[in-house]
Short mmCIF file of C-alpha atoms and ligand atoms in Angstrom, two decimals:
data_model
loop_
_atom_site.label_atom_id
_atom_site.label_comp_id
_atom_site.label_asym_id
_atom_site.label_seq_id
_atom_site.Cartn_x
_atom_site.Cartn_y
_atom_site.Cartn_z
CA MET Q 1 25.40 -6.72 36.87
CA ASN Q 2 25.60 -4.36 33.93
CA GLU Q 3 23.45 -1.29 33.90
CA ILE Q 4 20.79 -0.91 31.24
CA ARG Q 5 21.47 1.90 28.79
CA LEU Q 6 19.14 3.53 26.31
CA ILE Q 7 20.05 3.96 22.64
CA GLU Q 8 17.83 6.41 20.73
CA VAL Q 9 16.82 5.13 17.29
CA LYS Q 10 13.64 6.86 16.05
CA GLN Q 11 13.82 5.19 12.65
CA ASP Q 12 10.85 4.40 10.45
CA ILE Q 13 10.65 0.69 9.65
CA HIS Q 14 9.69 1.54 6.07
CA ALA Q 15 12.41 4.17 5.62
CA ASP Q 16 14.60 2.02 3.34
CA ASN Q 17 11.67 1.12 1.09
CA GLU Q 18 10.54 4.73 0.90
CA ALA Q 19 14.02 5.94 -0.01
CA LEU Q 20 14.21 3.38 -2.81
CA ALA Q 21 10.71 4.29 -3.99
CA ASN Q 22 11.72 7.94 -4.26
CA GLU Q 23 14.84 6.96 -6.17
CA LEU Q 24 12.67 4.95 -8.58
CA ARG Q 25 10.39 7.95 -9.16
CA GLN Q 26 13.41 10.07 -10.05
CA ARG Q 27 14.60 7.44 -12.46
CA LEU Q 28 11.14 7.18 -14.07
CA ARG Q 29 11.21 10.92 -14.62
CA LYS Q 30 14.57 10.62 -16.36
CA GLU Q 31 13.43 7.62 -18.40
CA GLN Q 32 10.13 9.35 -19.20
CA THR Q 33 7.98 6.44 -18.07
CA PHE Q 34 4.69 6.84 -16.16
CA LEU Q 35 4.12 4.12 -13.56
CA LEU Q 36 0.70 3.12 -12.20
CA ASN Q 37 0.29 0.69 -9.31
CA LEU Q 38 -3.00 -1.23 -9.50
CA MET Q 39 -4.26 -2.99 -6.38
CA SER Q 40 -7.37 -5.00 -5.41
CA SER Q 41 -8.62 -8.20 -3.78
CA PRO Q 42 -8.10 -11.44 -5.68
CA GLY Q 43 -10.50 -11.64 -8.61
CA ALA Q 44 -11.75 -8.04 -8.52
CA GLY Q 45 -10.66 -7.67 -12.13
CA LYS Q 46 -7.07 -6.36 -12.24
CA THR Q 47 -5.95 -8.39 -15.25
CA THR Q 48 -9.19 -7.81 -17.20
CA THR Q 49 -9.06 -4.06 -16.45
CA ILE Q 50 -5.40 -3.81 -17.52
CA LEU Q 51 -6.24 -5.45 -20.85
CA SER Q 52 -9.26 -3.27 -21.55
CA THR Q 53 -7.40 -0.11 -20.48
CA ILE Q 54 -4.46 -0.78 -22.77
CA SER Q 55 -6.81 -1.57 -25.61
CA ALA Q 56 -8.72 1.71 -24.99
CA LEU Q 57 -5.46 3.66 -24.97
CA GLY Q 58 -4.80 2.36 -28.47
CA ASP Q 59 -1.77 3.93 -30.14
CA ASP Q 60 -1.66 6.94 -27.78
CA LEU Q 61 0.68 5.35 -25.27
CA ARG Q 62 2.99 2.36 -25.36
CA VAL Q 63 2.19 0.50 -22.14
CA GLY Q 64 4.04 -2.39 -20.48
CA VAL Q 65 2.91 -4.53 -17.54
CA ILE Q 66 4.58 -5.87 -14.40
CA GLU Q 67 2.68 -8.91 -13.13
CA ALA Q 68 2.95 -10.07 -9.54
CA ASP Q 69 1.65 -13.51 -8.96
CA ILE Q 70 2.20 -15.57 -5.89
CA ASP Q 71 3.34 -18.60 -7.77
CA SER Q 72 2.01 -18.82 -11.28
CA MET Q 73 2.38 -17.30 -14.71
CA VAL Q 74 -1.33 -17.34 -15.60
CA ASP Q 75 -1.86 -13.56 -15.71
CA ALA Q 76 1.49 -12.79 -17.34
CA GLU Q 77 0.73 -15.25 -20.13
CA LYS Q 78 -2.73 -13.78 -20.64
CA VAL Q 79 -1.31 -10.27 -20.97
CA ALA Q 80 1.65 -11.27 -23.13
CA ALA Q 81 -0.76 -13.12 -25.46
CA GLN Q 82 -2.19 -9.69 -26.39
CA GLY Q 83 1.23 -8.60 -27.64
CA ILE Q 84 1.89 -6.44 -24.56
CA SER Q 85 5.42 -6.34 -23.08
CA THR Q 86 5.08 -8.09 -19.79
CA ILE Q 87 7.37 -9.13 -17.01
CA GLN Q 88 6.41 -11.66 -14.39
CA LEU Q 89 7.68 -11.21 -10.83
CA ARG Q 90 7.50 -14.31 -8.71
CA THR Q 91 6.62 -13.09 -5.27
CA GLY Q 92 6.78 -16.52 -3.63
CA GLY Q 93 4.84 -16.17 -0.40
CA PHE Q 94 4.96 -12.38 -0.42
CA CYS Q 95 1.69 -10.60 0.11
CA HIS Q 96 2.67 -7.34 -1.63
CA LEU Q 97 5.24 -5.77 -3.93
CA ASP Q 98 7.80 -3.37 -2.54
CA ALA Q 99 10.07 -0.91 -4.31
CA SER Q 100 12.96 -3.35 -4.69
CA MET Q 101 10.76 -5.89 -6.48
CA VAL Q 102 9.33 -3.21 -8.77
CA LYS Q 103 12.86 -2.04 -9.52
CA ARG Q 104 13.69 -5.55 -10.74
CA GLY Q 105 10.51 -5.55 -12.80
CA LEU Q 106 11.36 -2.24 -14.45
CA GLU Q 107 14.86 -3.47 -15.24
CA GLY Q 108 13.32 -6.37 -17.12
CA LEU Q 109 11.28 -4.12 -19.40
CA ASP Q 110 12.55 -2.11 -22.37
CA LEU Q 111 11.69 1.31 -20.93
CA ASP Q 112 13.12 3.15 -23.96
CA ASN Q 113 10.19 1.86 -25.94
CA LEU Q 114 7.49 2.34 -23.29
CA ASP Q 115 5.63 5.48 -22.19
CA ALA Q 116 3.89 3.86 -19.25
CA VAL Q 117 3.94 0.73 -17.11
CA ILE Q 118 1.07 -0.74 -15.08
CA ILE Q 119 1.85 -2.90 -12.04
CA GLU Q 120 -0.65 -5.64 -11.21
CA ASN Q 121 0.07 -5.89 -7.50
CA VAL Q 122 -0.61 -9.00 -5.40
CA GLY Q 123 -4.36 -9.54 -4.84
CA ASN Q 124 -4.92 -8.24 -1.32
CA LEU Q 125 -6.43 -5.05 0.15
CA VAL Q 126 -4.21 -4.94 3.23
CA CYS Q 127 -0.48 -5.31 2.66
CA PRO Q 128 0.07 -3.55 -0.69
CA ALA Q 129 -1.36 -0.38 0.87
CA GLU Q 130 1.60 -0.16 3.24
CA PHE Q 131 4.43 -0.42 0.74
CA ASP Q 132 5.35 2.39 -1.62
CA THR Q 133 6.22 0.76 -4.96
CA GLY Q 134 7.74 3.87 -6.50
CA ALA Q 135 4.64 4.37 -8.66
CA ILE Q 136 3.66 7.85 -9.83
CA LYS Q 137 -0.04 7.13 -9.19
CA ASN Q 138 -1.89 4.46 -7.23
CA ALA Q 139 -5.23 2.97 -8.20
CA MET Q 140 -7.43 0.33 -6.62
CA ILE Q 141 -10.32 -1.74 -7.89
CA LEU Q 142 -13.33 -2.59 -5.78
CA SER Q 143 -15.73 -4.91 -7.56
CA VAL Q 144 -19.47 -4.83 -6.93
CA PRO Q 145 -19.73 -8.43 -5.56
CA GLU Q 146 -17.31 -7.49 -2.76
CA GLY Q 147 -19.80 -5.06 -1.19
CA ASP Q 148 -20.00 -1.33 -0.45
CA ASP Q 149 -18.65 -1.65 3.11
CA LYS Q 150 -15.02 -2.23 2.12
CA PRO Q 151 -13.84 1.33 2.96
CA LEU Q 152 -14.82 0.55 6.55
CA LYS Q 153 -12.77 -2.63 6.60
CA TYR Q 154 -9.72 -1.52 4.61
CA PRO Q 155 -9.43 2.22 5.25
CA LEU Q 156 -5.70 2.46 4.56
CA MET Q 157 -6.04 1.16 1.00
CA PHE Q 158 -8.72 3.73 0.19
CA SER Q 159 -6.67 6.51 1.71
CA VAL Q 160 -3.43 5.85 -0.22
CA CYS Q 161 -5.00 5.63 -3.70
CA ASP Q 162 -5.48 8.41 -6.27
CA VAL Q 163 -8.17 6.48 -8.11
CA LEU Q 164 -10.93 4.05 -7.18
CA LEU Q 165 -12.30 1.91 -10.01
CA VAL Q 166 -15.65 0.41 -9.10
CA ASN Q 167 -15.62 -2.63 -11.39
CA LYS Q 168 -18.25 -5.17 -12.46
CA ILE Q 169 -21.02 -2.58 -12.54
CA ASP Q 170 -22.83 -5.04 -14.83
CA TYR Q 171 -23.57 -6.88 -11.56
CA LEU Q 172 -25.26 -3.88 -9.96
CA GLU Q 173 -28.78 -5.02 -10.77
CA PHE Q 174 -28.23 -8.32 -8.94
CA ALA Q 175 -26.50 -6.89 -5.89
CA ASP Q 176 -27.58 -4.76 -2.95
CA PHE Q 177 -24.63 -2.49 -3.55
CA ASP Q 178 -25.16 1.15 -2.54
CA LEU Q 179 -22.97 3.24 -4.84
CA ALA Q 180 -23.80 6.49 -3.05
CA ALA Q 181 -22.84 5.01 0.34
CA LEU Q 182 -19.59 3.68 -1.13
CA ARG Q 183 -18.73 7.08 -2.58
CA GLN Q 184 -19.43 8.84 0.68
CA ARG Q 185 -17.35 6.40 2.74
CA ALA Q 186 -14.45 6.45 0.30
CA LEU Q 187 -14.41 10.24 -0.03
CA ARG Q 188 -14.51 10.62 3.72
CA LEU Q 189 -11.25 8.67 3.90
CA ASN Q 190 -9.77 10.46 0.93
CA PRO Q 191 -11.45 13.66 -0.30
CA THR Q 192 -9.35 13.88 -3.49
CA LEU Q 193 -10.05 10.29 -4.61
CA GLN Q 194 -11.15 10.05 -8.26
CA ILE Q 195 -13.91 7.47 -8.67
CA PHE Q 196 -14.79 5.75 -11.96
CA GLU Q 197 -17.54 3.18 -12.41
CA ILE Q 198 -16.52 0.56 -14.95
CA SER Q 199 -17.16 -2.86 -16.30
CA ALA Q 200 -13.93 -4.33 -17.58
CA LYS Q 201 -16.04 -7.02 -19.21
CA THR Q 202 -18.58 -4.93 -21.17
CA GLY Q 203 -16.28 -1.93 -21.54
CA ALA Q 204 -18.72 0.45 -19.82
CA GLY Q 205 -16.94 3.45 -18.29
CA ILE Q 206 -13.52 2.40 -19.57
CA GLU Q 207 -13.22 5.43 -21.87
CA ALA Q 208 -13.51 7.94 -18.99
CA TRP Q 209 -10.93 6.04 -16.97
CA ALA Q 210 -8.60 5.72 -19.98
CA ASP Q 211 -8.93 9.51 -20.44
CA TRP Q 212 -7.75 10.02 -16.88
CA PHE Q 213 -4.79 7.71 -17.58
CA ARG Q 214 -3.93 9.54 -20.80
CA ARG Q 215 -4.14 12.92 -19.06
CA GLU Q 216 -2.06 11.93 -16.02
CA ALA Q 217 0.58 10.12 -18.06
CA GLY Q 218 0.72 13.05 -20.48
CA ALA Q 219 1.13 15.56 -17.64
CA PHE Q 220 3.92 13.47 -16.14
CA LEU Q 221 5.74 12.93 -19.43
CA SER Q 222 5.67 16.61 -20.36
CA SER Q 223 6.67 17.92 -16.91
CA MET I 1 0.26 -10.47 6.83
CA HIS I 2 3.75 -9.18 6.15
CA GLU I 3 4.87 -9.44 9.76
CA LEU I 4 7.93 -11.44 8.70
CA GLN I 5 9.31 -8.71 6.47
CA VAL I 6 8.60 -6.00 9.01
CA THR I 7 10.32 -8.08 11.69
CA GLU I 8 13.42 -8.44 9.53
CA GLN I 9 13.52 -4.65 9.23
CA ILE I 10 13.19 -4.20 12.99
CA LEU I 11 16.05 -6.62 13.63
CA GLU I 12 18.22 -4.98 10.99
CA ILE I 13 17.63 -1.49 12.39
CA ALA I 14 18.33 -2.66 15.94
CA LEU I 15 21.55 -4.46 15.04
CA LYS I 16 22.77 -1.50 12.98
CA HIS I 17 22.38 0.79 15.98
CA VAL I 18 24.52 -1.35 18.29
CA GLU I 19 27.21 -2.05 15.73
CA GLY I 20 30.66 -0.99 16.94
CA GLN I 21 29.30 -0.09 20.36
CA ASP I 22 30.14 -1.68 23.66
CA VAL I 23 26.92 -3.68 23.89
CA SER I 24 26.71 -7.26 25.10
CA ARG I 25 23.03 -7.67 24.31
CA ILE I 26 19.79 -5.90 23.47
CA VAL I 27 17.20 -6.32 26.21
CA ASN I 28 14.22 -4.32 24.96
CA ILE I 29 13.17 -2.78 21.68
CA HIS I 30 10.56 -0.06 21.92
CA LEU I 31 8.27 0.29 18.88
CA ARG I 32 5.49 2.74 18.09
CA ILE I 33 2.91 1.26 15.72
CA GLY I 34 -0.14 3.12 14.47
CA ASP I 35 -3.62 1.61 14.86
CA LEU I 36 -4.22 1.94 11.12
CA THR I 37 -1.59 -0.70 10.38
CA ASP I 38 -2.57 -4.34 10.50
CA LEU I 39 0.36 -5.77 12.41
CA GLU I 40 -0.15 -8.49 14.99
CA GLY I 41 2.22 -7.86 17.90
CA GLU I 42 2.24 -11.47 18.96
CA TRP I 43 3.40 -12.66 15.55
CA ILE I 44 6.11 -10.05 15.40
CA GLN I 45 7.55 -11.32 18.68
CA HIS I 46 7.41 -14.94 17.44
CA TYR I 47 9.19 -14.10 14.22
CA PHE I 48 11.65 -11.93 16.09
CA ASP I 49 12.57 -14.74 18.49
CA TYR I 50 13.24 -16.94 15.49
CA LEU I 51 15.19 -14.44 13.38
CA SER I 52 17.28 -13.04 16.22
CA LYS I 53 18.83 -16.36 17.31
CA GLY I 54 22.58 -16.02 17.59
CA THR I 55 22.54 -12.22 17.34
CA LEU I 56 22.95 -9.55 20.04
CA ALA I 57 19.17 -9.19 19.97
CA GLU I 58 18.46 -12.80 20.94
CA ASN I 59 15.82 -12.90 23.73
CA ALA I 60 15.05 -9.18 23.35
CA LYS I 61 11.49 -8.17 24.21
CA LEU I 62 9.54 -6.07 21.75
CA GLU I 63 7.55 -3.42 23.54
CA ILE I 64 4.84 -2.20 21.22
CA GLU I 65 3.16 1.09 21.93
CA GLN I 66 -0.03 1.39 19.85
CA VAL I 67 -0.65 4.90 18.57
CA PRO I 68 -4.32 5.88 18.17
CA ILE I 69 -5.71 7.26 14.93
CA VAL I 70 -6.18 11.01 15.38
CA LEU I 71 -7.92 13.14 12.77
CA ALA I 72 -7.88 16.90 12.39
CA CYS I 73 -11.02 18.51 11.02
CA GLU I 74 -9.99 20.92 8.25
CA ASP I 75 -13.24 22.85 8.70
CA CYS I 76 -13.05 23.75 12.40
CA GLY I 77 -9.59 22.58 13.45
CA ALA I 78 -10.78 20.08 16.07
CA HIS I 79 -8.60 17.02 16.79
CA PHE I 80 -10.29 13.75 17.73
CA LYS I 81 -9.62 10.01 18.01
CA VAL I 82 -11.38 7.35 15.92
CA THR I 83 -11.01 3.60 15.60
CA LYS I 84 -9.92 2.06 12.32
CA HIS I 85 -13.43 0.93 11.44
CA GLU I 86 -15.05 4.25 12.25
CA LEU I 87 -12.81 6.05 9.77
CA GLY I 88 -15.05 5.71 6.71
CA GLU I 89 -18.00 7.14 8.62
CA ALA I 90 -16.20 9.57 10.89
CA LYS I 91 -17.91 12.80 11.85
CA CYS I 92 -16.29 15.78 13.51
CA PRO I 93 -17.53 15.85 17.14
CA GLU I 94 -17.24 19.66 17.16
CA CYS I 95 -18.81 21.00 13.98
CA GLN I 96 -20.70 17.86 12.77
CA ASP I 97 -20.11 18.98 9.17
CA ASP I 98 -21.89 16.66 6.70
CA GLU I 99 -19.08 16.80 4.16
CA PRO I 100 -16.07 16.78 6.40
CA ASN I 101 -12.49 17.13 5.33
CA PHE I 102 -10.06 15.29 7.58
CA ARG I 103 -6.31 15.15 7.79
CA MET I 104 -4.66 12.26 9.63
CA ILE I 105 -2.44 13.43 12.47
CA SER I 106 -1.36 9.99 13.69
CA GLY I 107 -2.14 6.33 13.18
CA ARG I 108 0.33 5.27 10.49
CA GLU I 109 3.44 5.09 12.70
CA TYR I 110 5.89 2.27 12.14
CA THR I 111 8.86 3.38 14.16
CA VAL I 112 11.69 1.81 16.13
CA MET I 113 11.94 4.33 18.98
CA ASN I 114 14.82 3.11 21.13
CA LEU I 115 16.76 0.14 22.44
CA GLU I 116 17.56 -0.86 25.99
CA VAL I 117 20.95 -2.54 26.02
CA VAL I 118 23.50 -3.87 28.48
N1 GTP E 301 -19.22 -9.69 -14.92
C1 GTP E 301 -18.00 -9.18 -14.89
N2 GTP E 301 -16.95 -9.99 -14.70
C2 GTP E 301 -15.72 -9.44 -14.67
C3 GTP E 301 -15.50 -8.05 -14.83
N3 GTP E 301 -14.17 -7.82 -14.74
C4 GTP E 301 -13.57 -9.01 -14.51
N4 GTP E 301 -14.49 -10.01 -14.48
C5 GTP E 301 -14.28 -11.44 -14.29
O1 GTP E 301 -13.79 -11.64 -12.96
C6 GTP E 301 -12.87 -12.72 -12.93
C7 GTP E 301 -11.57 -12.25 -12.32
O2 GTP E 301 -10.99 -11.25 -13.15
P1 GTP E 301 -9.42 -10.98 -13.22
O3 GTP E 301 -9.22 -9.87 -14.16
O4 GTP E 301 -8.70 -12.24 -13.45
O5 GTP E 301 -9.18 -10.50 -11.73
P2 GTP E 301 -7.78 -10.24 -10.99
O6 GTP E 301 -8.03 -9.18 -10.01
O7 GTP E 301 -6.70 -10.04 -11.99
O8 GTP E 301 -7.58 -11.64 -10.25
P3 GTP E 301 -6.24 -12.19 -9.53
O9 GTP E 301 -5.08 -11.83 -10.41
O10 GTP E 301 -6.46 -13.65 -9.44
O11 GTP E 301 -6.18 -11.53 -8.20
C8 GTP E 301 -12.70 -13.19 -14.37
O12 GTP E 301 -13.55 -14.30 -14.56
C9 GTP E 301 -13.20 -12.01 -15.18
O13 GTP E 301 -13.72 -12.37 -16.43
C10 GTP E 301 -16.66 -7.22 -15.03
O14 GTP E 301 -16.57 -5.99 -15.16
N5 GTP E 301 -17.87 -7.84 -15.05
MG1 MG E 302 -4.90 -11.03 -12.24
ZN1 ZN E 303 -15.03 20.16 12.52
#
């Protein structure tokens, strides 16, 4: 009978993805392209928010979009119909994007003619939080109909994001949604989280959020 | 939900570490997984049994050590454990500060620690 031996490993399961994500960030710096990763549950308003953000940015920044969709082209077609350069990644059954998928997406866009790219990640508050996409900044949307208790259920997502967009505030009057409680819970998980209240539909609050985007992209592009 | 992809990584890391060594099979794989992650240990073992067929890791047992979420209070320096769902309403047991500032000490681990081989 052979004796059991121990082999030390101590390797992070996400190490390969993180290394690739860091490589992507270096490349984005060289290419002078700001990359924002946008995450949320299905239907919280990612596509609508992307469209209203790009329209609010106007001629200040040339923005492209990477669309992740489990198995359809619906969102990519909607975005492309607005004349925005868009690439569709088919994620098959995947529940999130990782750095290698985003790398393929970036390769499909004409980065020479873009100042920024927004990733619409797969609709899901769990898995995308665990995979670094190589983005410069991470943002999430929580929409009012989903409820103010989501930081308690999905703490990791709230802790990895730089920005929280509280969308569909036009629903506030119909919902028992406690904005102050949401803020407190989210900031407890992530004290530096920037919170914007928006309605992608009516356009309320979009200017302030677009200002943040302009400022962060500008800081990145001039650094 | 992405147990399959994580399992592929575990298998790849394990096989890489026995490559070129005098190993006839991997018996145990010891993992440390933080409580903040949403992995289901049972699914990982199922997927692993499937993916590892025909490799040196076939029939290996995954031993998962859950690592608790530990926060450090930036105001008073206290360290304390919380569950995942307490995080958004956590209070420092020492100073009870109303606007606490926490740093996470552990809870996000995703590590292959070691292999037992014969
Ligand atoms: N009332 C209201 N409806 C909104 C708002 N933003 C988005 N919607 C609606 O919510 C629905 C879903 O919006 P999408 O932008 O498709 O959401 P999504 O997150 O991209 O959805 P998936 O890609 O399917 O995950 C659409 O019917 C939108 O018109 C808002 O601020 N207010
Ligand atoms: Mg969409
Ligand atoms: Zn304290």
